[in-house]
Amino acid sequence: MEQASFLRDRLLPIGTVLLALLALWYVFVVVLNAPFERDQAARAGGTIGFMELLPKTMAQERPVLPAPHQVFAELWDTTVNKAITSKRSLVYHSWITLSATLLGFSMGAVLGVLLAIGIVHNRAMDRSLMPWVIASQTIPILAIAPMIIVVLNAVGISGLMPKALISTYLSFFPVVVGMVKGLRSPEQIQLDLMHTYNASPAQTFWKLRWPASMPYLFTSLKVAVAISLVGAIVGELPTGAVAGLGARLLAGSYYGQTVQIWAALFMAAAVAALLVIIVGIAHTRVLKRMGART
């Protein structure tokens, strides 16, 4: 019964949407790549029919929009057929980006939690700091990332740390907002009960506010870890990096290798999905350990 429900409620809808997107993708492959083939035929002094045009749009070396099988073939070639230490391996480039992502995510999570604690327990910080936290995210990361890279390079800081700081800048915000909401989630009657026990502010925090904020924390961490990866990739673009998923995207754009660009994008999406799944597993285990129903 549960298996039938899983197939009907989850697998079937997701599979239907994926198949529809795949079909739409192939349609746009033909539409966007056809002008090049028609132009080539016209230059040769001939015309090209649809049945001849169709396979050629699916196998161009530098297509406007690569076909799904081209992207998956590139992914297979750069992950399975290449050694992970090779600079042509997407696994190698993913690790370079992932290292900056994890460092930036860790710093952003700690910073976000500390700011949230201060905002919840200090009225002055709530009134003064919270608006600045929100305003900080109105600055486009593409505008501020080059400035961060240039300033840090000027003081002798390069390599991993500038990319990690950009990830930190992006990832701390959802953690702050989520934890402020979580730490304030206990109802007044629960706070009054702690007061009748003559609990200190520290005891109220550790025994009531902190456990109540766990669902909000892990939900925020799922957003933060994904956006940290985006920050690390963006941080690689203005530096002219030679390694990392951002460098792979940059090299693809320089030489018009759209298949390489799409493969790197899919790899980045897979890494982000994996990170979110890991945070989700930690979320489930922590709540189960706390006695919550899962």
Tab-separated table of N, CA and C in Angstrom, residues 167-284:
chain	number	residue	atom	x	y	z
A	167	SER	N	30.976	33.279	0.116
A	167	SER	CA	29.987	32.297	0.541
A	167	SER	C	29.414	32.649	1.910
A	168	THR	N	30.279	33.124	2.805
A	168	THR	CA	29.821	33.539	4.135
A	168	THR	C	28.836	34.692	4.031
A	169	TYR	N	29.152	35.652	3.159
A	169	TYR	CA	28.285	36.823	2.983
A	169	TYR	C	26.887	36.420	2.536
A	170	LEU	N	26.804	35.398	1.692
A	170	LEU	CA	25.498	34.956	1.212
A	170	LEU	C	24.791	34.049	2.217
A	171	SER	N	25.544	33.185	2.902
A	171	SER	CA	24.912	32.125	3.691
A	171	SER	C	24.481	32.563	5.087
A	172	PHE	N	25.069	33.632	5.630
A	172	PHE	CA	24.698	33.992	6.995
A	172	PHE	C	23.270	34.538	7.085
A	173	PHE	N	22.782	35.134	5.995
A	173	PHE	CA	21.483	35.804	6.048
A	173	PHE	C	20.323	34.842	6.337
A	174	PRO	N	20.155	33.731	5.589
A	174	PRO	CA	19.043	32.841	5.920
A	174	PRO	C	19.147	32.258	7.316
A	175	VAL	N	20.373	32.060	7.811
A	175	VAL	CA	20.543	31.522	9.155
A	175	VAL	C	20.095	32.544	10.198
A	176	VAL	N	20.447	33.808	9.993
A	176	VAL	CA	20.017	34.864	10.922
A	176	VAL	C	18.494	34.942	10.969
A	177	VAL	N	17.874	35.033	9.808
A	177	VAL	CA	16.418	35.184	9.755
A	177	VAL	C	15.727	33.958	10.348
A	178	GLY	N	16.188	32.764	9.987
A	178	GLY	CA	15.563	31.549	10.496
A	178	GLY	C	15.736	31.386	11.991
A	179	MET	N	16.931	31.673	12.501
A	179	MET	CA	17.175	31.498	13.929
A	179	MET	C	16.477	32.548	14.766
A	180	VAL	N	16.357	33.771	14.258
A	180	VAL	CA	15.583	34.780	14.994
A	180	VAL	C	14.133	34.316	15.142
A	181	LYS	N	13.589	33.792	14.049
A	181	LYS	CA	12.230	33.261	14.102
A	181	LYS	C	12.150	32.061	15.040
A	182	GLY	N	13.144	31.175	14.980
A	182	GLY	CA	13.130	29.985	15.811
A	182	GLY	C	13.305	30.280	17.285
A	183	LEU	N	14.222	31.176	17.620
A	183	LEU	CA	14.452	31.505	19.028
A	183	LEU	C	13.271	32.250	19.641
A	184	ARG	N	12.467	32.869	18.793
A	184	ARG	CA	11.272	33.557	19.287
A	184	ARG	C	10.014	32.697	19.161
A	185	SER	N	10.166	31.461	18.723
A	185	SER	CA	8.999	30.604	18.501
A	185	SER	C	8.304	30.100	19.774
A	186	PRO	N	9.003	29.947	20.921
A	186	PRO	CA	8.275	29.505	22.117
A	186	PRO	C	7.139	30.470	22.482
A	187	GLU	N	6.011	29.913	22.883
A	187	GLU	CA	4.865	30.738	23.240
A	187	GLU	C	5.096	31.399	24.593
A	188	GLN	N	4.330	32.438	24.840
A	188	GLN	CA	4.483	33.202	26.081
A	188	GLN	C	4.227	32.337	27.307
A	189	ILE	N	3.279	31.400	27.184
A	189	ILE	CA	2.963	30.536	28.330
A	189	ILE	C	4.155	29.646	28.686
A	190	GLN	N	4.946	29.261	27.684
A	190	GLN	CA	6.137	28.464	27.955
A	190	GLN	C	7.217	29.306	28.622
A	191	LEU	N	7.350	30.549	28.180
A	191	LEU	CA	8.310	31.447	28.820
A	191	LEU	C	7.892	31.755	30.251
A	192	ASP	N	6.585	31.914	30.481
A	192	ASP	CA	6.086	32.154	31.837
A	192	ASP	C	6.348	30.956	32.738
A	193	LEU	N	6.238	29.746	32.185
A	193	LEU	CA	6.506	28.543	32.968
A	193	LEU	C	7.970	28.503	33.392
A	194	MET	N	8.880	28.848	32.481
A	194	MET	CA	10.293	28.902	32.846
A	194	MET	C	10.540	29.956	33.917
A	195	HIS	N	9.782	31.049	33.843
A	195	HIS	CA	9.915	32.108	34.847
A	195	HIS	C	9.466	31.623	36.225
A	196	THR	N	8.405	30.821	36.262
A	196	THR	CA	7.929	30.293	37.557
A	196	THR	C	8.934	29.318	38.154
A	197	TYR	N	9.749	28.680	37.302
A	197	TYR	CA	10.805	27.809	37.802
A	197	TYR	C	12.035	28.590	38.250
A	198	ASN	N	11.971	29.911	38.144
A	198	ASN	CA	13.091	30.789	38.467
A	198	ASN	C	14.309	30.458	37.596
A	199	ALA	N	14.042	30.154	36.319
A	199	ALA	CA	15.118	29.819	35.391
A	199	ALA	C	15.869	31.084	34.998
A	200	SER	N	17.174	30.974	34.896
A	200	SER	CA	18.001	32.083	34.446
A	200	SER	C	17.850	32.243	32.936
A	201	PRO	N	18.267	33.391	32.381
A	201	PRO	CA	18.212	33.550	30.922
A	201	PRO	C	18.976	32.450	30.180
A	202	ALA	N	20.110	32.022	30.736
A	202	ALA	CA	20.878	30.947	30.096
A	202	ALA	C	20.100	29.636	30.112
A	203	GLN	N	19.450	29.334	31.240
A	203	GLN	CA	18.661	28.105	31.317
A	203	GLN	C	17.461	28.153	30.371
A	204	THR	N	16.828	29.310	30.280
A	204	THR	CA	15.703	29.454	29.344
A	204	THR	C	16.165	29.260	27.916
A	205	PHE	N	17.356	29.778	27.629
A	205	PHE	CA	17.885	29.635	26.274
A	205	PHE	C	18.171	28.174	25.944
A	206	TRP	N	18.917	27.486	26.772
A	206	TRP	CA	19.355	26.130	26.452
A	206	TRP	C	18.243	25.091	26.571
A	207	LYS	N	17.295	25.322	27.475
A	207	LYS	CA	16.255	24.319	27.705
A	207	LYS	C	14.970	24.591	26.935
A	208	LEU	N	14.788	25.821	26.431
A	208	LEU	CA	13.544	26.139	25.728
A	208	LEU	C	13.803	26.732	24.346
A	209	ARG	N	14.480	27.857	24.304
A	209	ARG	CA	14.629	28.549	23.016
A	209	ARG	C	15.461	27.739	22.022
A	210	TRP	N	16.606	27.204	22.450
A	210	TRP	CA	17.475	26.476	21.531
A	210	TRP	C	16.815	25.211	20.971
A	211	PRO	N	16.211	24.339	21.791
A	211	PRO	CA	15.522	23.171	21.207
A	211	PRO	C	14.372	23.565	20.283
A	212	ALA	N	13.644	24.636	20.632
A	212	ALA	CA	12.519	25.050	19.792
A	212	ALA	C	12.975	25.593	18.442
A	213	SER	N	14.229	26.042	18.367
A	213	SER	CA	14.722	26.654	17.123
A	213	SER	C	15.320	25.648	16.143
A	214	MET	N	15.451	24.381	16.552
A	214	MET	CA	16.117	23.398	15.700
A	214	MET	C	15.459	23.223	14.318
A	215	PRO	N	14.137	23.082	14.232
A	215	PRO	CA	13.540	22.960	12.888
A	215	PRO	C	13.823	24.173	12.008
A	216	TYR	N	13.807	25.358	12.599
A	216	TYR	CA	14.092	26.582	11.843
A	216	TYR	C	15.564	26.623	11.429
A	217	LEU	N	16.457	26.152	12.307
A	217	LEU	CA	17.884	26.172	12.007
A	217	LEU	C	18.198	25.308	10.793
A	218	PHE	N	17.702	24.072	10.797
A	218	PHE	CA	18.055	23.173	9.701
A	218	PHE	C	17.389	23.588	8.390
A	219	THR	N	16.204	24.152	8.468
A	219	THR	CA	15.580	24.679	7.251
A	219	THR	C	16.416	25.812	6.674
A	220	SER	N	16.930	26.661	7.534
A	220	SER	CA	17.800	27.754	7.082
A	220	SER	C	19.119	27.232	6.535
A	221	LEU	N	19.646	26.172	7.160
A	221	LEU	CA	20.921	25.621	6.707
A	221	LEU	C	20.806	25.014	5.309
A	222	LYS	N	19.637	24.467	4.973
A	222	LYS	CA	19.445	23.926	3.626
A	222	LYS	C	19.555	25.031	2.578
A	223	VAL	N	18.978	26.176	2.891
A	223	VAL	CA	19.084	27.312	1.976
A	223	VAL	C	20.517	27.840	1.956
A	224	ALA	N	21.117	27.917	3.148
A	224	ALA	CA	22.451	28.511	3.264
A	224	ALA	C	23.512	27.688	2.553
A	225	VAL	N	23.423	26.355	2.646
A	225	VAL	CA	24.472	25.527	2.038
A	225	VAL	C	24.390	25.577	0.510
A	226	ALA	N	23.180	25.684	-0.021
A	226	ALA	CA	23.032	25.796	-1.476
A	226	ALA	C	23.540	27.140	-1.980
A	227	ILE	N	23.204	28.200	-1.245
A	227	ILE	CA	23.619	29.531	-1.682
A	227	ILE	C	25.122	29.742	-1.444
A	228	SER	N	25.707	28.982	-0.509
A	228	SER	CA	27.159	29.040	-0.317
A	228	SER	C	27.894	28.550	-1.555
A	229	LEU	N	27.344	27.512	-2.175
A	229	LEU	CA	27.950	27.001	-3.402
A	229	LEU	C	27.903	28.052	-4.505
A	230	VAL	N	26.789	28.752	-4.597
A	230	VAL	CA	26.668	29.833	-5.581
A	230	VAL	C	27.727	30.904	-5.308
A	231	GLY	N	27.901	31.247	-4.038
A	231	GLY	CA	28.901	32.251	-3.681
A	231	GLY	C	30.310	31.830	-4.048
A	232	ALA	N	30.639	30.554	-3.835
A	232	ALA	CA	31.976	30.067	-4.180
A	232	ALA	C	32.204	30.114	-5.690
A	233	ILE	N	31.171	29.749	-6.462
A	233	ILE	CA	31.295	29.788	-7.928
A	233	ILE	C	31.457	31.227	-8.405
A	234	VAL	N	30.657	32.134	-7.870
A	234	VAL	CA	30.759	33.547	-8.239
A	234	VAL	C	32.132	34.096	-7.852
A	235	GLY	N	32.659	33.656	-6.707
A	235	GLY	CA	33.965	34.121	-6.261
A	235	GLY	C	35.102	33.694	-7.167
A	236	GLU	N	34.893	32.624	-7.943
A	236	GLU	CA	35.939	32.162	-8.853
A	236	GLU	C	35.956	32.937	-10.169
A	237	LEU	N	34.862	33.609	-10.487
A	237	LEU	CA	34.768	34.272	-11.791
A	237	LEU	C	35.682	35.485	-11.933
A	238	PRO	N	35.700	36.444	-10.970
A	238	PRO	CA	36.527	37.638	-11.192
A	238	PRO	C	38.015	37.416	-10.967
A	239	THR	N	38.403	36.245	-10.435
A	239	THR	CA	39.819	36.014	-10.149
A	239	THR	C	40.554	35.399	-11.325
A	240	GLY	N	39.797	34.992	-12.345
A	240	GLY	CA	40.433	34.275	-13.445
A	240	GLY	C	40.989	32.941	-12.992
A	241	ALA	N	40.265	32.285	-12.086
A	241	ALA	CA	40.731	31.024	-11.499
A	241	ALA	C	40.907	29.964	-12.580
A	242	VAL	N	41.836	29.056	-12.346
A	242	VAL	CA	42.099	27.971	-13.295
A	242	VAL	C	41.498	26.661	-12.817
A	243	ALA	N	40.914	26.651	-11.624
A	243	ALA	CA	40.313	25.443	-11.081
A	243	ALA	C	39.030	25.807	-10.357
A	244	GLY	N	38.083	24.884	-10.374
A	244	GLY	CA	36.785	25.128	-9.761
A	244	GLY	C	35.694	25.157	-10.809
A	245	LEU	N	34.465	24.987	-10.366
A	245	LEU	CA	33.340	24.992	-11.298
A	245	LEU	C	33.164	26.357	-11.952
A	246	GLY	N	33.455	27.419	-11.204
A	246	GLY	CA	33.389	28.763	-11.788
A	246	GLY	C	34.411	28.940	-12.893
A	247	ALA	N	35.612	28.413	-12.665
A	247	ALA	CA	36.653	28.479	-13.701
A	247	ALA	C	36.246	27.667	-14.922
A	248	ARG	N	35.582	26.547	-14.688
A	248	ARG	CA	35.112	25.719	-15.800
A	248	ARG	C	34.066	26.468	-16.628
A	249	LEU	N	33.157	27.165	-15.947
A	249	LEU	CA	32.157	27.969	-16.650
A	249	LEU	C	32.820	29.107	-17.425
A	250	LEU	N	33.820	29.721	-16.800
A	250	LEU	CA	34.510	30.841	-17.434
A	250	LEU	C	35.262	30.387	-18.684
A	251	ALA	N	35.937	29.248	-18.588
A	251	ALA	CA	36.668	28.728	-19.745
A	251	ALA	C	35.712	28.356	-20.872
A	252	GLY	N	34.580	27.785	-20.510
A	252	GLY	CA	33.585	27.439	-21.522
A	252	GLY	C	33.041	28.654	-22.235
A	253	SER	N	32.841	29.738	-21.486
A	253	SER	CA	32.324	30.960	-22.110
A	253	SER	C	33.377	31.625	-22.992
A	254	TYR	N	34.652	31.531	-22.604
A	254	TYR	CA	35.723	32.109	-23.419
A	254	TYR	C	35.807	31.455	-24.794
A	255	TYR	N	35.676	30.130	-24.826
A	255	TYR	CA	35.906	29.377	-26.057
A	255	TYR	C	34.613	28.876	-26.705
A	256	GLY	N	33.475	29.350	-26.212
A	256	GLY	CA	32.198	28.981	-26.815
A	256	GLY	C	31.833	27.519	-26.636
A	257	GLN	N	32.337	26.882	-25.592
A	257	GLN	CA	32.047	25.471	-25.329
A	257	GLN	C	30.780	25.354	-24.481
A	258	THR	N	29.634	25.447	-25.142
A	258	THR	CA	28.365	25.429	-24.406
A	258	THR	C	28.096	24.081	-23.740
A	259	VAL	N	28.560	23.005	-24.353
A	259	VAL	CA	28.369	21.682	-23.732
A	259	VAL	C	29.127	21.620	-22.409
A	260	GLN	N	30.337	22.166	-22.397
A	260	GLN	CA	31.130	22.211	-21.172
A	260	GLN	C	30.448	23.070	-20.110
A	261	ILE	N	29.860	24.187	-20.522
A	261	ILE	CA	29.167	25.066	-19.581
A	261	ILE	C	27.988	24.347	-18.951
A	262	TRP	N	27.182	23.694	-19.785
A	262	TRP	CA	26.007	23.004	-19.261
A	262	TRP	C	26.390	21.835	-18.369
A	263	ALA	N	27.444	21.118	-18.708
A	263	ALA	CA	27.903	20.014	-17.863
A	263	ALA	C	28.340	20.530	-16.491
A	264	ALA	N	29.050	21.663	-16.477
A	264	ALA	CA	29.473	22.253	-15.199
A	264	ALA	C	28.267	22.717	-14.388
A	265	LEU	N	27.249	23.260	-15.074
A	265	LEU	CA	26.036	23.693	-14.373
A	265	LEU	C	25.318	22.505	-13.744
A	266	PHE	N	25.217	21.415	-14.480
A	266	PHE	CA	24.573	20.215	-13.933
A	266	PHE	C	25.378	19.636	-12.774
A	267	MET	N	26.689	19.691	-12.877
A	267	MET	CA	27.524	19.210	-11.783
A	267	MET	C	27.335	20.071	-10.538
A	268	ALA	N	27.254	21.385	-10.727
A	268	ALA	CA	27.016	22.290	-9.598
A	268	ALA	C	25.665	22.002	-8.959
A	269	ALA	N	24.650	21.756	-9.790
A	269	ALA	CA	23.319	21.427	-9.253
A	269	ALA	C	23.357	20.121	-8.473
A	270	ALA	N	24.114	19.135	-8.968
A	270	ALA	CA	24.219	17.849	-8.269
A	270	ALA	C	24.926	18.016	-6.922
A	271	VAL	N	25.987	18.817	-6.896
A	271	VAL	CA	26.701	19.060	-5.640
A	271	VAL	C	25.788	19.772	-4.641
A	272	ALA	N	25.053	20.778	-5.102
A	272	ALA	CA	24.136	21.496	-4.221
A	272	ALA	C	23.055	20.556	-3.683
A	273	ALA	N	22.522	19.708	-4.553
A	273	ALA	CA	21.493	18.752	-4.114
A	273	ALA	C	22.051	17.800	-3.070
A	274	LEU	N	23.283	17.335	-3.281
A	274	LEU	CA	23.916	16.431	-2.323
A	274	LEU	C	24.098	17.109	-0.962
A	275	LEU	N	24.537	18.357	-0.971
A	275	LEU	CA	24.717	19.095	0.281
A	275	LEU	C	23.390	19.287	1.011
A	276	VAL	N	22.341	19.602	0.275
A	276	VAL	CA	21.022	19.781	0.891
A	276	VAL	C	20.517	18.458	1.471
A	277	ILE	N	20.767	17.362	0.763
A	277	ILE	CA	20.352	16.047	1.263
A	277	ILE	C	21.090	15.702	2.556
A	278	ILE	N	22.380	16.020	2.609
A	278	ILE	CA	23.159	15.742	3.824
A	278	ILE	C	22.616	16.540	5.005
A	279	VAL	N	22.308	17.819	4.783
A	279	VAL	CA	21.720	18.643	5.848
A	279	VAL	C	20.354	18.082	6.245
A	280	GLY	N	19.573	17.617	5.267
A	280	GLY	CA	18.266	17.032	5.562
A	280	GLY	C	18.373	15.776	6.406
A	281	ILE	N	19.380	14.928	6.120
A	281	ILE	CA	19.594	13.720	6.924
A	281	ILE	C	19.967	14.096	8.356
A	282	ALA	N	20.861	15.100	8.488
A	282	ALA	CA	21.225	15.574	9.828
A	282	ALA	C	20.009	16.130	10.561
A	283	HIS	N	19.156	16.847	9.840
A	283	HIS	CA	17.925	17.395	10.406
A	283	HIS	C	17.050	16.282	10.976
A	284	THR	N	16.836	15.244	10.183
A	284	THR	CA	15.983	14.137	10.617
A	284	THR	C	16.557	13.439	11.846
